[in-house]
Each structure stands twice: as structure tokens, then as C-alpha cells.
Amino acid sequence: MGSEGSTPKWATEPCIMGIDEAGRGPVLGPMVYGCLYCALSYRDALSSLNFADSKTLKEEKREELFELLKANESIGWAVDVIDPRELSAKMLKKNKINLNEISHDSAMGLVAGVLKMGVLLTEVYVDTVGDADKYTSKLSQKFPGIKFVVAKKADSLYPVVSGASIVAKVTRDRALHNWMFDETAENMHRNFGSGYPGDPETKAWLEHHKHSVFGFPTLVRFSWATCTTYFKDAVEVIWESDNLDEDCSTNKNGKRQLKLSSLGFTGRRKSSEEIESSGKGRCKFFQARKLEQLVQF
């Protein structure tokens, strides 16, 4: 999502970009990274548009400024909306990706996307995530032809980042307002407050919408520590794979592991005849369901 239409003529001039996020801390909804870019020669004019850190502005003013920048042909913008399920999945996977890494990847994706459009970026201003010097070095290594300025409170220091802050915040607010629930329970409602863990209205919504077996609706970032307190009395789930004993092994911690060979992953692709003739067969889980290895699709 972002500026529509062909690449503007001014994009071939040296350009600046600002990057900021909205929704890093909430337990509900997506995290949104936004960017705003314009010609370097438009920097002074940009300052006159009275952009400010979105957190200091009322919702009505943010919406007004967002519509103004969208209509301004001298400005371009883009967003990356990161779904709460994606955030949780990355943070809980075996090789965990922390929130800082997710943030860095999103910011770099925005830079790469704008460069791909043919915009001549020469300076990029970023609101820092983690150590500013390390973040600057990371960005500079990825994009060696661009000057990066990474700073705390960049959305209060640089108008181009303030504009990006408004883009990100309005996009997130609209995403929450228009959120389409995958779940269809009759007692669900949208009175979830700000989405921040300390908000009483958010706490009440989480308490009301928890399920002892299925957890929370997909709006919730279930990897947040806030969520664990709601499931002290949750139903214990025992996975079938925990009880498998055929073609399984035990690791040094005494926990059962499913061998990759059981799932058909080997150094080379084996035929079903080879698997049968090996005498090992496949795990009971697959045998009971008459599941076969897919080799062509």
C-alpha cells in the first residue's frame, strides 16, 4: 500500500526518506511501518506542512494531515502492515526472530521497495530500534550508497520522519477499526480499547475473549507475555506426536523427537517401495491416516 501511479519526475532528483512505526507495544493488532519520501529540494517546503510526531496529535488532526500528504504530488509514501499472527509466529518459532529484527527487516523492505520504484534515495532518516550506531551500520551495509541518520525521537526531530509517523499511525488505526474477525463467536465485540497491555478496557476484552482450548482471536499477538497470565487454568493439550514410538528418537533432554526420515526428508528422494523395503516404514501418525508422501504436484 502506498502512493499510486507512475514514478514522479522528481524521483530522479536526490531524494530523502523518513521511516517510523506504529503499534510496536500493543498486544492487539498489526505493527505498521510507514515511510514518506520527497525530493531533497522539497525539504524546506515539507517543514511548512506542520507534520509532527503522530503521538502528539489528536486522531482528527492525524487523519487531516494524512489526506493532505496523500493529495500532495511532491510527496510519496508506503507502508508495511505486519499481521499479529506473523509477529507471534516469528517470535515463537524454533529459530526465533525478535521484534527488533522484525522491525529492521520491515524498514529495510521499505527502502528496497522505494529504490525499486526508481526513486533516487540519498538520505534516509529512521527512528531507532535498539542501538542506533549498530542499526546505522546494518542499514549502511545493506544500502551503501545512502546516508542514514538513525536517532531516538527522530519523529520529533525530522519533519520527513514526522510525516512517516502519521502514515504509520493512521494506517494502523484504520486497520484496527476495520478489522475483520476470522472467528464467528456470537459474544465477540470490538470494545478493545487502545490495545496496550495496561489498558483496563484491553484487559477486559482479553479476559472476555479467551478460550481455554483455542486461545485468543487472531487479532491478538499471542506471543506477548501479557497473554500467558490468562491461561493459568487452560486445558492441557497432549499432541499425538508425543506418544509416537515408531521411527522416533529421544534427545539428550529425554524428549521425543520425530526423525526427518519419518517425514520423507532424506539426502535424496526415496520411492515408496524403498521406504517399505527398508523395514522402518513410517510413523504411526501417518500410517493411521493412510497418508502418503507427495512426490509430484
Short mmCIF file of C-alpha atoms in Angstrom, two decimals:
data_model
loop_
_atom_site.label_atom_id
_atom_site.label_comp_id
_atom_site.label_asym_id
_atom_site.label_seq_id
_atom_site.Cartn_x
_atom_site.Cartn_y
_atom_site.Cartn_z
CA MET A 1 0.00 0.00 0.00
CA GLY A 2 1.27 3.48 -0.80
CA SER A 3 1.45 6.20 -3.43
CA GLU A 4 -0.33 5.17 -6.60
CA GLY A 5 0.51 5.89 -10.21
CA SER A 6 3.79 6.14 -12.09
CA THR A 7 7.07 7.25 -10.53
CA PRO A 8 7.03 11.08 -10.33
CA LYS A 9 9.54 13.16 -12.30
CA TRP A 10 11.13 14.49 -9.12
CA ALA A 11 12.08 10.95 -8.12
CA THR A 12 15.12 11.16 -10.42
CA GLU A 13 16.46 14.01 -8.28
CA PRO A 14 18.28 13.27 -4.99
CA CYS A 15 15.54 12.31 -2.51
CA ILE A 16 15.14 11.97 1.25
CA MET A 17 13.03 9.45 3.17
CA GLY A 18 11.73 9.14 6.72
CA ILE A 19 10.75 5.84 8.39
CA ASP A 20 8.74 5.27 11.58
CA GLU A 21 6.45 2.66 13.11
CA ALA A 22 3.14 2.46 14.92
CA GLY A 23 1.91 -0.34 17.16
CA ARG A 24 5.15 -1.82 18.44
CA GLY A 25 3.91 -2.22 22.03
CA PRO A 26 0.22 -3.21 21.82
CA VAL A 27 -0.93 -6.77 22.39
CA LEU A 28 -3.67 -6.33 19.76
CA GLY A 29 -3.48 -5.71 16.05
CA PRO A 30 -0.73 -5.26 13.48
CA MET A 31 2.53 -3.38 13.73
CA VAL A 32 2.83 -0.90 10.88
CA TYR A 33 5.97 0.59 9.38
CA GLY A 34 5.48 3.69 7.28
CA CYS A 35 7.73 5.83 5.14
CA LEU A 36 7.46 9.21 3.49
CA TYR A 37 9.81 10.41 0.76
CA CYS A 38 10.29 13.52 -1.36
CA ALA A 39 12.92 15.39 -3.37
CA LEU A 40 15.75 16.86 -1.31
CA SER A 41 14.84 20.23 -2.81
CA TYR A 42 11.38 19.92 -1.19
CA ARG A 43 12.78 19.60 2.35
CA ASP A 44 12.04 23.21 3.38
CA ALA A 45 8.52 23.08 1.96
CA LEU A 46 7.93 19.85 3.86
CA SER A 47 8.77 21.63 7.11
CA SER A 48 5.96 24.12 6.45
CA LEU A 49 3.30 21.39 6.37
CA ASN A 50 3.33 21.20 10.18
CA PHE A 51 3.85 17.47 10.45
CA ALA A 52 4.58 16.35 14.00
CA ASP A 53 5.09 13.16 15.95
CA SER A 54 1.75 11.37 15.49
CA LYS A 55 1.57 10.58 19.23
CA THR A 56 1.26 14.31 19.98
CA LEU A 57 -1.66 14.80 17.59
CA LYS A 58 -5.35 14.05 18.03
CA GLU A 59 -6.89 11.47 15.72
CA GLU A 60 -8.80 14.09 13.72
CA LYS A 61 -5.61 16.06 13.04
CA ARG A 62 -3.71 12.93 12.01
CA GLU A 63 -6.45 11.99 9.56
CA GLU A 64 -6.45 15.53 8.14
CA LEU A 65 -2.68 15.57 7.64
CA PHE A 66 -2.71 12.08 6.11
CA GLU A 67 -5.25 13.14 3.50
CA LEU A 68 -3.18 16.27 2.76
CA LEU A 69 0.03 14.34 2.18
CA LYS A 70 -1.77 11.76 0.05
CA ALA A 71 -3.01 14.57 -2.20
CA ASN A 72 0.41 16.24 -2.39
CA GLU A 73 2.10 15.29 -5.68
CA SER A 74 5.51 16.26 -4.27
CA ILE A 75 5.34 13.51 -1.64
CA GLY A 76 5.41 9.73 -1.85
CA TRP A 77 4.61 7.23 0.89
CA ALA A 78 4.38 3.50 1.58
CA VAL A 79 3.53 1.15 4.45
CA ASP A 80 4.29 -2.38 5.59
CA VAL A 81 1.48 -3.86 7.69
CA ILE A 82 2.72 -6.79 9.78
CA ASP A 83 -0.13 -9.07 10.87
CA PRO A 84 -0.29 -10.05 14.58
CA ARG A 85 -0.15 -13.73 13.58
CA GLU A 86 3.07 -13.13 11.66
CA LEU A 87 4.60 -11.30 14.63
CA SER A 88 3.77 -14.13 17.02
CA ALA A 89 4.81 -16.89 14.65
CA LYS A 90 8.24 -15.33 14.09
CA MET A 91 8.81 -14.68 17.77
CA LEU A 92 7.83 -18.23 18.80
CA LYS A 93 9.39 -20.29 16.00
CA LYS A 94 12.32 -22.59 16.73
CA ASN A 95 14.83 -20.06 15.36
CA LYS A 96 13.20 -17.05 16.98
CA ILE A 97 13.14 -13.65 15.30
CA ASN A 98 12.83 -10.90 17.89
CA LEU A 99 10.82 -7.73 17.49
CA ASN A 100 13.90 -5.61 16.76
CA GLU A 101 14.89 -7.87 13.87
CA ILE A 102 11.33 -7.82 12.52
CA SER A 103 11.39 -4.02 12.72
CA HIS A 104 14.75 -3.77 10.96
CA ASP A 105 13.59 -6.10 8.18
CA SER A 106 10.45 -4.06 7.67
CA ALA A 107 12.36 -0.77 7.45
CA MET A 108 14.86 -2.24 5.01
CA GLY A 109 12.00 -3.63 2.96
CA LEU A 110 10.52 -0.15 2.61
CA VAL A 111 13.86 1.27 1.48
CA ALA A 112 14.31 -1.54 -1.04
CA GLY A 113 10.77 -1.11 -2.34
CA VAL A 114 11.14 2.62 -2.95
CA LEU A 115 14.52 2.13 -4.63
CA LYS A 116 12.93 -0.50 -6.89
CA MET A 117 10.38 2.10 -7.97
CA GLY A 118 13.25 4.19 -9.35
CA VAL A 119 13.42 6.78 -6.58
CA LEU A 120 16.93 8.19 -6.12
CA LEU A 121 17.27 7.96 -2.35
CA THR A 122 20.35 9.70 -0.99
CA GLU A 123 19.36 10.31 2.65
CA VAL A 124 17.14 8.21 4.95
CA TYR A 125 16.11 9.22 8.48
CA VAL A 126 14.96 6.48 10.83
CA ASP A 127 13.52 6.40 14.34
CA THR A 128 15.87 3.99 16.08
CA VAL A 129 15.07 0.49 17.27
CA GLY A 130 17.78 -0.82 19.57
CA ASP A 131 21.30 0.59 19.46
CA ALA A 132 21.38 3.50 16.98
CA ASP A 133 25.01 3.01 15.90
CA LYS A 134 24.56 -0.72 15.24
CA TYR A 135 21.33 -0.05 13.36
CA THR A 136 23.07 2.62 11.24
CA SER A 137 25.86 0.20 10.41
CA LYS A 138 23.38 -2.52 9.46
CA LEU A 139 21.48 -0.19 7.13
CA SER A 140 24.65 1.23 5.57
CA GLN A 141 25.98 -2.24 4.80
CA LYS A 142 22.70 -3.15 3.11
CA PHE A 143 22.45 0.12 1.16
CA PRO A 144 26.00 1.53 0.83
CA GLY A 145 25.02 4.39 -1.49
CA ILE A 146 22.66 6.03 1.02
CA LYS A 147 23.39 8.25 4.01
CA PHE A 148 21.47 7.01 7.05
CA VAL A 149 20.61 9.07 10.12
CA VAL A 150 19.26 6.88 12.93
CA ALA A 151 18.16 8.70 16.07
CA LYS A 152 15.93 8.45 19.11
CA LYS A 153 12.78 10.55 18.82
CA ALA A 154 13.50 11.08 15.13
CA ASP A 155 9.77 11.65 14.62
CA SER A 156 10.14 14.82 16.72
CA LEU A 157 13.40 15.95 15.09
CA TYR A 158 12.88 15.49 11.35
CA PRO A 159 9.67 16.51 9.51
CA VAL A 160 10.16 13.69 6.98
CA VAL A 161 10.01 11.17 9.87
CA SER A 162 7.07 13.01 11.43
CA GLY A 163 5.22 12.51 8.15
CA ALA A 164 6.12 8.81 8.17
CA SER A 165 4.85 8.60 11.75
CA ILE A 166 1.46 9.94 10.64
CA VAL A 167 1.33 7.48 7.73
CA ALA A 168 2.05 4.53 10.05
CA LYS A 169 -0.30 5.60 12.84
CA VAL A 170 -3.31 6.36 10.65
CA THR A 171 -2.82 3.11 8.73
CA ARG A 172 -2.74 1.10 11.97
CA ASP A 173 -5.76 2.92 13.42
CA ARG A 174 -7.75 2.21 10.27
CA ALA A 175 -6.64 -1.43 10.26
CA LEU A 176 -7.93 -1.86 13.82
CA HIS A 177 -11.16 0.00 13.11
CA ASN A 178 -11.88 -2.13 10.03
CA TRP A 179 -10.53 -5.42 11.41
CA MET A 180 -12.39 -8.41 10.03
CA PHE A 181 -12.51 -11.19 12.61
CA ASP A 182 -11.92 -14.71 11.33
CA GLU A 183 -13.82 -16.01 14.33
CA THR A 184 -17.62 -16.09 14.37
CA ALA A 185 -18.50 -16.48 18.07
CA GLU A 186 -21.71 -14.64 18.89
CA ASN A 187 -20.39 -12.91 22.01
CA MET A 188 -17.47 -11.13 20.34
CA HIS A 189 -17.30 -7.34 20.36
CA ARG A 190 -14.92 -4.56 19.30
CA ASN A 191 -14.59 -2.62 22.56
CA PHE A 192 -10.90 -3.46 22.95
CA GLY A 193 -9.62 -0.01 23.88
CA SER A 194 -6.14 1.09 22.79
CA GLY A 195 -4.76 -2.44 22.53
CA TYR A 196 -1.96 -1.74 25.01
CA PRO A 197 -1.44 -4.33 27.78
CA GLY A 198 -2.02 -1.82 30.58
CA ASP A 199 -5.33 -0.50 29.23
CA PRO A 200 -8.21 -1.73 31.51
CA GLU A 201 -10.53 -1.94 28.51
CA THR A 202 -8.00 -4.08 26.63
CA LYS A 203 -7.54 -6.32 29.68
CA ALA A 204 -11.30 -6.80 29.96
CA TRP A 205 -11.54 -7.63 26.24
CA LEU A 206 -8.78 -10.25 26.53
CA GLU A 207 -10.45 -11.84 29.55
CA HIS A 208 -13.80 -11.97 27.75
CA HIS A 209 -12.39 -13.39 24.50
CA LYS A 210 -10.02 -16.06 25.80
CA HIS A 211 -10.84 -19.69 25.07
CA SER A 212 -9.48 -22.45 27.27
CA VAL A 213 -8.65 -24.64 24.26
CA PHE A 214 -8.29 -22.38 21.21
CA GLY A 215 -6.68 -19.37 22.87
CA PHE A 216 -7.38 -15.89 21.51
CA PRO A 217 -8.85 -14.46 18.30
CA THR A 218 -6.31 -13.75 15.55
CA LEU A 219 -6.31 -10.05 16.45
CA VAL A 220 -4.17 -10.93 19.49
CA ARG A 221 -0.38 -11.22 19.47
CA PHE A 222 -0.34 -14.45 21.43
CA SER A 223 3.46 -14.35 21.83
CA TRP A 224 3.19 -11.36 24.17
CA ALA A 225 3.92 -12.20 27.82
CA THR A 226 0.65 -10.46 28.70
CA CYS A 227 -1.28 -13.37 27.21
CA THR A 228 0.19 -16.10 29.41
CA THR A 229 -1.50 -14.78 32.54
CA TYR A 230 -4.91 -15.52 31.04
CA PHE A 231 -4.30 -19.25 30.66
CA LYS A 232 -3.30 -20.49 34.07
CA ASP A 233 -6.37 -22.76 34.01
CA ALA A 234 -6.26 -23.58 30.31
CA VAL A 235 -6.95 -27.10 29.08
CA GLU A 236 -3.78 -29.16 28.72
CA VAL A 237 -3.27 -30.38 25.17
CA ILE A 238 -1.35 -33.60 24.54
CA TRP A 239 -0.15 -33.87 20.94
CA GLU A 240 -0.26 -37.27 19.26
CA SER A 241 3.38 -36.93 18.23
CA ASP A 242 4.31 -37.01 21.92
CA ASN A 243 3.13 -40.61 22.08
CA LEU A 244 4.79 -41.88 18.91
CA ASP A 245 7.38 -44.58 19.43
CA GLU A 246 7.98 -45.85 15.93
CA ASP A 247 10.71 -44.16 13.90
CA CYS A 248 11.19 -41.67 16.73
CA SER A 249 14.21 -40.89 18.85
CA THR A 250 14.93 -39.39 22.25
CA ASN A 251 17.17 -36.33 22.56
CA LYS A 252 19.62 -35.61 25.38
CA ASN A 253 16.88 -33.91 27.38
CA GLY A 254 14.75 -37.03 27.34
CA LYS A 255 12.18 -35.53 24.95
CA ARG A 256 10.94 -37.42 21.93
CA GLN A 257 11.95 -36.14 18.51
CA LEU A 258 10.45 -37.13 15.18
CA LYS A 259 13.15 -38.10 12.72
CA LEU A 260 13.12 -36.24 9.42
CA SER A 261 13.37 -39.59 7.69
CA SER A 262 9.94 -40.39 9.07
CA LEU A 263 8.52 -37.49 7.11
CA GLY A 264 10.24 -38.47 3.90
CA PHE A 265 13.09 -35.93 4.18
CA THR A 266 16.37 -37.62 3.27
CA GLY A 267 19.55 -36.86 1.39
CA ARG A 268 17.80 -37.98 -1.76
CA ARG A 269 14.18 -38.61 -2.63
CA LYS A 270 13.13 -42.16 -1.81
CA SER A 271 10.38 -44.05 -3.52
CA SER A 272 7.57 -45.57 -1.50
CA GLU A 273 8.96 -49.02 -2.41
CA GLU A 274 12.32 -48.15 -0.89
CA ILE A 275 10.67 -46.95 2.29
CA GLU A 276 8.64 -50.15 2.56
CA SER A 277 11.66 -52.38 1.88
CA SER A 278 13.78 -50.60 4.49
CA GLY A 279 11.70 -52.26 7.18
CA LYS A 280 11.20 -48.99 9.02
CA GLY A 281 8.01 -47.82 7.39
CA ARG A 282 6.58 -44.53 8.57
CA CYS A 283 5.35 -43.13 11.88
CA LYS A 284 2.01 -44.37 13.22
CA PHE A 285 0.61 -40.89 12.81
CA PHE A 286 0.88 -41.17 9.02
CA GLN A 287 0.02 -44.86 8.84
CA ALA A 288 -3.20 -44.43 10.81
CA ARG A 289 -4.37 -41.73 8.43
CA LYS A 290 -3.20 -43.54 5.31
CA LEU A 291 -1.08 -40.53 4.34
CA GLU A 292 1.45 -41.00 1.60
CA GLN A 293 4.47 -38.95 0.59
CA LEU A 294 3.70 -36.49 -2.20
CA VAL A 295 6.41 -36.58 -4.86
CA GLN A 296 4.65 -34.82 -7.73
CA PHE A 297 2.21 -31.90 -7.67
#
